[in-house]
XYZ file of C-alpha atoms in Angstrom:
427
model
C -11.148 58.116 35.650
C -13.003 59.564 32.415
C -16.269 61.741 33.166
C -18.623 60.498 30.678
C -22.589 62.823 30.622
C -25.114 63.230 33.416
C -27.151 61.193 32.647
C -25.256 57.904 31.273
C -22.955 59.038 35.461
C -25.333 58.064 37.719
C -23.663 55.723 40.199
C -20.406 54.143 40.557
C -20.411 49.850 42.121
C -18.162 48.761 44.506
C -17.720 44.599 43.818
C -15.632 42.962 46.688
C -15.268 38.913 46.229
C -13.535 37.296 48.716
C -12.975 33.336 47.591
C -11.271 31.020 49.419
C -8.027 30.735 51.473
C -4.591 29.731 49.791
C -3.019 27.419 52.867
C -0.439 25.519 52.655
C 1.349 23.077 55.215
C -1.841 24.359 57.451
C -0.727 27.694 57.770
C -2.605 30.330 55.443
C -0.548 32.034 52.834
C -3.363 34.557 51.447
C -6.509 35.523 53.923
C -8.987 36.575 51.307
C -11.681 37.346 54.831
C -8.516 39.560 56.512
C -8.386 41.266 52.910
C -12.316 41.796 52.315
C -12.678 43.150 56.267
C -9.103 45.725 55.496
C -11.455 46.508 51.900
C -14.210 47.069 53.237
C -13.436 50.869 56.117
C -12.063 51.711 52.803
C -14.130 54.608 51.145
C -16.129 54.274 47.990
C -14.516 57.533 46.758
C -11.349 56.870 47.926
C -11.200 53.061 46.344
C -13.093 54.378 43.300
C -11.509 57.935 42.606
C -15.084 59.327 42.159
C -17.262 61.154 44.832
C -20.506 60.378 42.901
C -23.195 58.143 44.697
C -21.901 54.400 45.320
C -22.500 51.116 45.458
C -20.577 48.440 47.173
C -21.521 44.626 47.497
C -19.712 42.825 49.306
C -19.617 38.457 48.636
C -16.740 36.678 51.669
C -17.935 32.950 51.839
C -19.775 31.738 48.370
C -19.728 28.924 47.318
C -21.858 29.171 44.588
C -19.911 30.653 41.820
C -23.659 31.044 40.293
C -24.118 33.596 42.486
C -20.906 35.456 41.988
C -21.299 36.237 38.271
C -24.589 36.654 39.531
C -22.966 39.568 41.877
C -20.189 40.622 38.951
C -23.494 40.801 36.048
C -25.446 43.773 37.927
C -21.885 45.080 38.926
C -20.160 45.185 35.248
C -23.616 47.210 34.410
C -23.630 50.098 36.011
C -22.665 53.253 33.819
C -20.165 54.398 36.555
C -17.070 53.798 37.754
C -16.445 50.799 38.245
C -14.033 48.619 41.451
C -13.291 45.328 41.613
C -11.365 43.841 43.972
C -10.882 39.529 44.145
C -9.120 38.183 46.637
C -8.045 34.183 47.287
C -7.436 31.498 45.581
C -6.460 30.411 42.234
C -7.208 27.068 40.532
C -7.310 24.332 37.994
C -9.571 22.374 36.456
C -8.052 19.814 35.914
C -10.714 17.966 33.367
C -10.453 21.575 31.124
C -7.373 22.334 32.103
C -9.049 26.283 32.878
C -8.005 28.665 35.466
C -10.479 29.641 38.244
C -10.351 31.273 41.772
C -11.325 29.508 44.327
C -14.551 29.260 46.141
C -15.238 28.165 50.313
C -14.936 24.203 49.818
C -13.366 23.906 46.966
C -11.419 21.270 46.795
C -9.083 19.532 44.216
C -12.464 17.125 42.349
C -15.414 19.594 42.206
C -13.558 22.933 41.102
C -15.993 22.451 37.501
C -18.625 22.372 40.311
C -16.734 24.961 43.328
C -15.208 27.675 40.979
C -15.845 30.422 39.648
C -14.044 30.864 35.819
C -11.390 32.871 35.791
C -12.634 34.190 31.876
C -16.314 34.775 33.309
C -14.802 37.762 34.564
C -13.647 39.932 31.635
C -16.514 38.329 30.063
C -18.121 40.654 32.046
C -16.490 43.380 32.059
C -15.745 43.717 27.941
C -18.107 45.460 27.595
C -17.809 48.454 29.682
C -15.808 51.325 28.590
C -12.570 51.164 28.414
C -11.014 53.644 31.600
C -14.500 53.247 33.616
C -12.962 49.834 35.107
C -10.038 49.098 37.845
C -10.166 45.333 38.656
C -7.424 44.518 41.808
C -6.394 41.426 43.117
C -4.305 39.862 45.409
C -4.294 36.195 45.040
C -2.156 33.513 45.300
C -2.095 30.725 42.988
C -1.840 26.492 43.480
C 0.321 24.152 42.149
C -1.805 23.345 39.389
C -2.619 26.661 38.177
C 1.146 27.886 38.280
C 2.743 26.324 36.038
C -0.533 27.419 33.076
C 0.396 31.354 35.688
C 4.320 30.517 34.417
C 3.448 30.124 30.377
C 0.501 32.465 29.711
C 3.213 35.637 31.938
C 0.270 37.198 32.994
C -3.040 36.818 33.796
C -5.742 36.879 31.201
C -8.280 39.727 32.137
C -11.268 42.404 29.523
C -8.776 44.902 27.544
C -11.593 46.887 29.484
C -10.471 47.316 31.968
C -7.309 48.494 34.919
C -5.446 45.169 36.252
C -3.530 45.583 38.916
C -1.990 43.457 41.724
C -0.759 40.428 42.994
C -0.429 36.824 42.317
C 1.820 34.669 44.919
C 3.485 31.742 43.749
C 2.774 28.076 45.826
C 5.213 27.683 48.568
C 6.051 30.444 50.079
C 5.628 30.942 53.512
C 2.300 32.762 54.205
C 1.196 35.155 57.688
C -0.748 33.753 58.852
C -5.346 35.018 59.127
C -4.227 38.297 58.437
C -4.429 40.922 56.223
C -1.469 40.606 52.837
C 1.065 42.515 52.658
C -0.569 44.198 49.094
C -3.359 45.175 50.172
C -2.920 46.353 53.399
C 0.091 48.628 51.303
C -2.324 50.127 49.449
C -4.879 50.911 52.370
C -2.367 52.085 53.624
C -0.925 53.804 50.628
C -4.497 55.478 49.635
C -5.150 56.630 53.248
C -1.591 58.576 54.220
C -2.541 60.228 50.537
C -3.861 63.303 51.150
C -5.263 63.603 47.166
C -5.127 60.254 45.462
C -2.865 58.632 43.612
C -3.670 57.954 40.132
C -3.744 54.113 40.391
C -0.472 53.520 39.092
C 1.054 55.246 41.343
C -0.469 53.880 43.925
C 0.190 50.352 43.048
C 3.645 51.325 41.906
C 4.080 52.188 45.496
C 2.740 49.612 47.055
C 4.496 47.103 44.658
C 7.838 48.983 46.124
C 6.510 48.672 49.831
C 5.499 45.117 50.556
C 7.450 42.458 50.498
C 6.215 40.192 48.504
C 6.639 36.724 48.448
C 10.258 35.330 46.156
C 9.053 35.399 41.994
C 5.648 36.771 42.039
C 3.934 37.395 39.583
C 3.221 41.637 39.269
C 0.261 42.849 37.565
C 0.155 45.087 34.951
C 2.952 42.766 33.269
C 6.883 44.085 32.313
C 5.288 43.179 28.606
C 2.212 44.722 29.792
C 3.765 48.479 31.019
C 5.720 48.651 28.926
C 3.165 48.655 25.804
C 0.717 50.789 28.288
C 3.824 53.753 27.809
C 3.441 53.939 24.319
C 6.571 50.963 23.192
C 6.595 48.456 21.704
C 7.377 45.627 23.277
C 9.306 44.122 20.084
C 10.228 47.106 18.695
C 12.132 47.688 15.471
C 15.654 48.724 16.283
C 15.985 49.646 12.287
C 12.507 51.909 12.859
C 14.803 53.733 15.491
C 17.147 56.633 14.951
C 20.223 54.959 15.602
C 21.423 56.501 18.046
C 20.316 54.525 21.202
C 20.588 56.061 24.818
C 22.233 54.690 27.914
C 22.013 51.254 29.932
C 19.700 52.092 32.807
C 21.962 51.786 35.004
C 24.207 54.135 33.353
C 26.058 56.909 35.875
C 28.221 59.107 34.421
C 31.918 58.079 36.017
C 33.400 62.121 37.663
C 33.725 63.354 41.068
C 31.421 64.673 42.939
C 31.462 67.046 46.088
C 29.866 65.836 49.438
C 29.411 67.191 52.296
C 30.652 66.252 55.609
C 30.846 67.055 59.017
C 31.441 70.748 59.919
C 31.236 71.564 55.650
C 34.189 70.288 54.393
C 33.555 69.551 50.863
C 35.556 66.161 50.192
C 35.222 63.934 46.562
C 32.847 60.989 45.915
C 33.136 59.494 42.641
C 29.661 57.417 41.774
C 29.561 54.783 40.481
C 30.944 53.208 37.237
C 28.491 52.475 33.698
C 26.487 49.442 34.633
C 28.070 47.191 31.966
C 25.095 44.169 32.127
C 23.956 41.831 29.892
C 20.672 41.606 29.453
C 18.878 39.541 31.596
C 17.208 36.160 30.537
C 14.157 37.711 30.297
C 15.600 39.553 27.909
C 16.321 36.894 25.532
C 12.243 36.907 23.605
C 12.676 40.159 23.025
C 15.366 43.526 22.601
C 16.917 45.011 25.743
C 14.049 46.577 27.971
C 16.792 48.588 29.374
C 16.969 51.426 27.002
C 13.656 52.000 26.873
C 14.331 52.363 31.039
C 16.482 55.184 30.399
C 14.412 56.998 28.379
C 11.935 57.523 30.304
C 14.071 58.772 33.105
C 15.820 60.335 31.970
C 12.438 62.508 30.105
C 11.431 62.861 32.681
C 8.892 60.065 33.231
C 10.576 58.676 37.057
C 7.685 56.928 37.360
C 6.704 54.752 34.572
C 10.972 53.880 34.718
C 10.251 52.755 38.328
C 7.546 50.750 37.380
C 9.010 49.394 34.194
C 11.747 48.355 35.827
C 10.239 46.822 39.176
C 8.649 44.841 36.546
C 11.123 43.430 34.979
C 12.940 42.620 38.583
C 10.258 40.516 39.272
C 10.354 38.707 36.252
C 13.826 37.944 36.323
C 13.448 36.779 40.079
C 10.310 34.980 38.759
C 12.640 33.261 36.492
C 16.120 33.091 38.002
C 16.198 33.248 41.971
C 16.757 36.812 44.573
C 20.550 35.247 44.867
C 21.221 35.281 40.844
C 23.287 37.774 38.795
C 20.488 38.962 37.061
C 18.605 39.892 39.648
C 21.327 42.241 42.097
C 21.656 44.144 38.049
C 18.259 44.916 37.766
C 18.317 45.671 42.009
C 20.774 48.406 40.239
C 19.348 49.197 38.258
C 16.041 50.598 40.046
C 18.857 51.973 42.328
C 19.923 53.997 39.662
C 16.515 55.084 38.272
C 16.019 55.908 41.858
C 19.028 58.320 42.069
C 17.386 59.769 38.673
C 14.547 60.209 40.149
C 15.833 62.584 43.720
C 14.849 60.076 46.023
C 18.701 59.432 47.567
C 17.668 57.321 50.544
C 15.726 54.193 48.636
C 18.670 54.599 45.900
C 21.708 53.950 49.375
C 19.613 51.550 49.867
C 19.308 49.734 46.895
C 22.856 50.305 46.067
C 23.599 48.954 49.491
C 22.107 45.705 48.709
C 23.318 44.837 45.884
C 26.836 46.056 47.675
C 25.710 42.786 49.749
C 24.542 40.809 47.130
C 28.101 41.018 44.559
C 30.363 39.919 48.102
C 27.860 37.304 48.600
C 29.842 35.632 45.317
C 32.781 37.623 44.662
C 35.362 38.983 45.923
C 35.819 42.511 47.799
C 38.479 43.407 45.191
C 35.732 43.429 41.888
C 34.917 46.105 39.783
C 30.916 45.596 40.642
C 31.338 45.442 43.756
C 33.713 48.554 44.343
C 31.157 50.126 41.779
C 27.874 49.131 43.996
C 29.846 51.059 46.946
C 30.046 53.636 45.488
C 26.246 54.081 44.066
C 25.310 53.229 47.750
C 27.599 55.984 49.173
C 27.360 58.800 47.581
C 23.758 58.501 46.969
C 23.961 58.540 51.139
C 25.712 61.809 51.481
C 23.123 63.491 49.126
C 20.764 62.585 51.248
C 19.776 65.876 53.557
C 17.154 64.457 56.625
C 18.521 63.719 59.071
C 16.834 60.840 60.337
C 17.010 59.041 57.112
C 20.765 59.449 56.681
C 21.180 57.842 60.876
C 18.278 55.058 59.329
C 20.311 54.152 56.346
C 24.184 54.796 57.745
C 25.016 51.806 60.097
C 24.580 48.792 56.805
C 26.400 51.171 54.507
C 29.919 51.486 57.146
C 28.922 48.156 56.944
C 29.273 47.188 53.848
C 32.267 49.516 53.588
C 34.457 48.243 56.337
C 33.652 44.941 54.421
C 35.790 46.663 51.210
C 39.963 46.319 51.688
C 40.572 48.360 48.275
C 38.490 51.315 48.977
C 39.633 54.155 49.196
C 39.850 54.999 53.632
C 39.200 57.954 53.364
C 35.386 57.904 51.858
C 35.647 54.887 55.183
C 36.578 57.770 57.526
C 34.965 60.565 56.668
C 31.266 58.060 56.445
C 31.976 56.987 59.868
C 32.322 61.259 61.278
C 29.264 61.590 59.473
C 27.642 59.318 61.214
C 28.586 60.413 64.591
C 27.944 63.861 63.942
C 23.925 62.161 62.826
C 23.342 60.699 65.773
C 25.161 63.224 68.233
C 22.500 66.437 66.937
C 19.422 66.626 68.475
C 16.953 65.590 65.916
C 13.734 68.568 66.179
C 11.155 68.660 67.329
């Protein structure tokens, strides 16, 4: 968060807005009031990322969009940092075709009169200086709003604000009147951190932990993250140095030593380079994987992982969880986790990818063996016994389904898991 002169930075403001609940077949998908209650107990300095004095405004159950507009206008006029949270249902004025945040009591026929036009948010925040405004969204789109969001590819907001959040698609099974996954994990990450993470890291940790509905729109989108990271969304291929980085899924083939129980060293071969074709998302522009890989090799692991995760969400939204492209992006994320030294996540992602590959490919396919090798290598690098013990059973189940696998690897994995199971945990 940037700082301003003492005569300007007098107060901050937290504005929490709960719109109408998103309901499908009498089941609540997003419960804005529950989300607001969860954020309401978080101290304002944590939300703002600043210790300056601040005001907090709660709007829960409002029926008049003009009331919300006045509160928004007051909040936008604050000279200090501003945190705006919106949760609820996105819908469309069918006559004008404009996005609205439904208020309490909004119906399909009353959107123009009872819902908040989305453009009002951007208009009120437009005049604020960059770096002083954070907008957090936990929304669900109804069946008339979702096609419009797909057309946009994002959720338009003021360019002066940092916008983070998720928009869930219509038709997912909600969790009832409870705090939704994204908001709950955002709050959890804030509470467990000894030092408040920056917004991008907080968002990345939250998206990684929350079980988002398939196809959810994650903000910032992959294209927006690429711009934030300093990469053009449509770079000119001729402007480079002529040397293209390796794909993000690349792992140099070779033999690595893995410690077996009792201290013996046995060779474990890492995964082969992923020779996957670009996903359907890349049809509108160049393959994003070289840029993601270059971020990771430069040590910018969080940016690389967040960008890859956004692309994965794009693919899930357009191709589905069972698609080949979705599996390829899970493998890319697995290798990025390996490069960052997060072997627990890497083991989990490689194991998931192996199971997904097995669902549509024979067990002796190169891609299946690559995923299994990646999972096994990363598991052997896990130094935390509890983490290795937790990830071991799923890995061994995967290895047991591969008849072409070197039997020594499965035997050693079983021995290590048995050794970990017998070893008492330290207090």
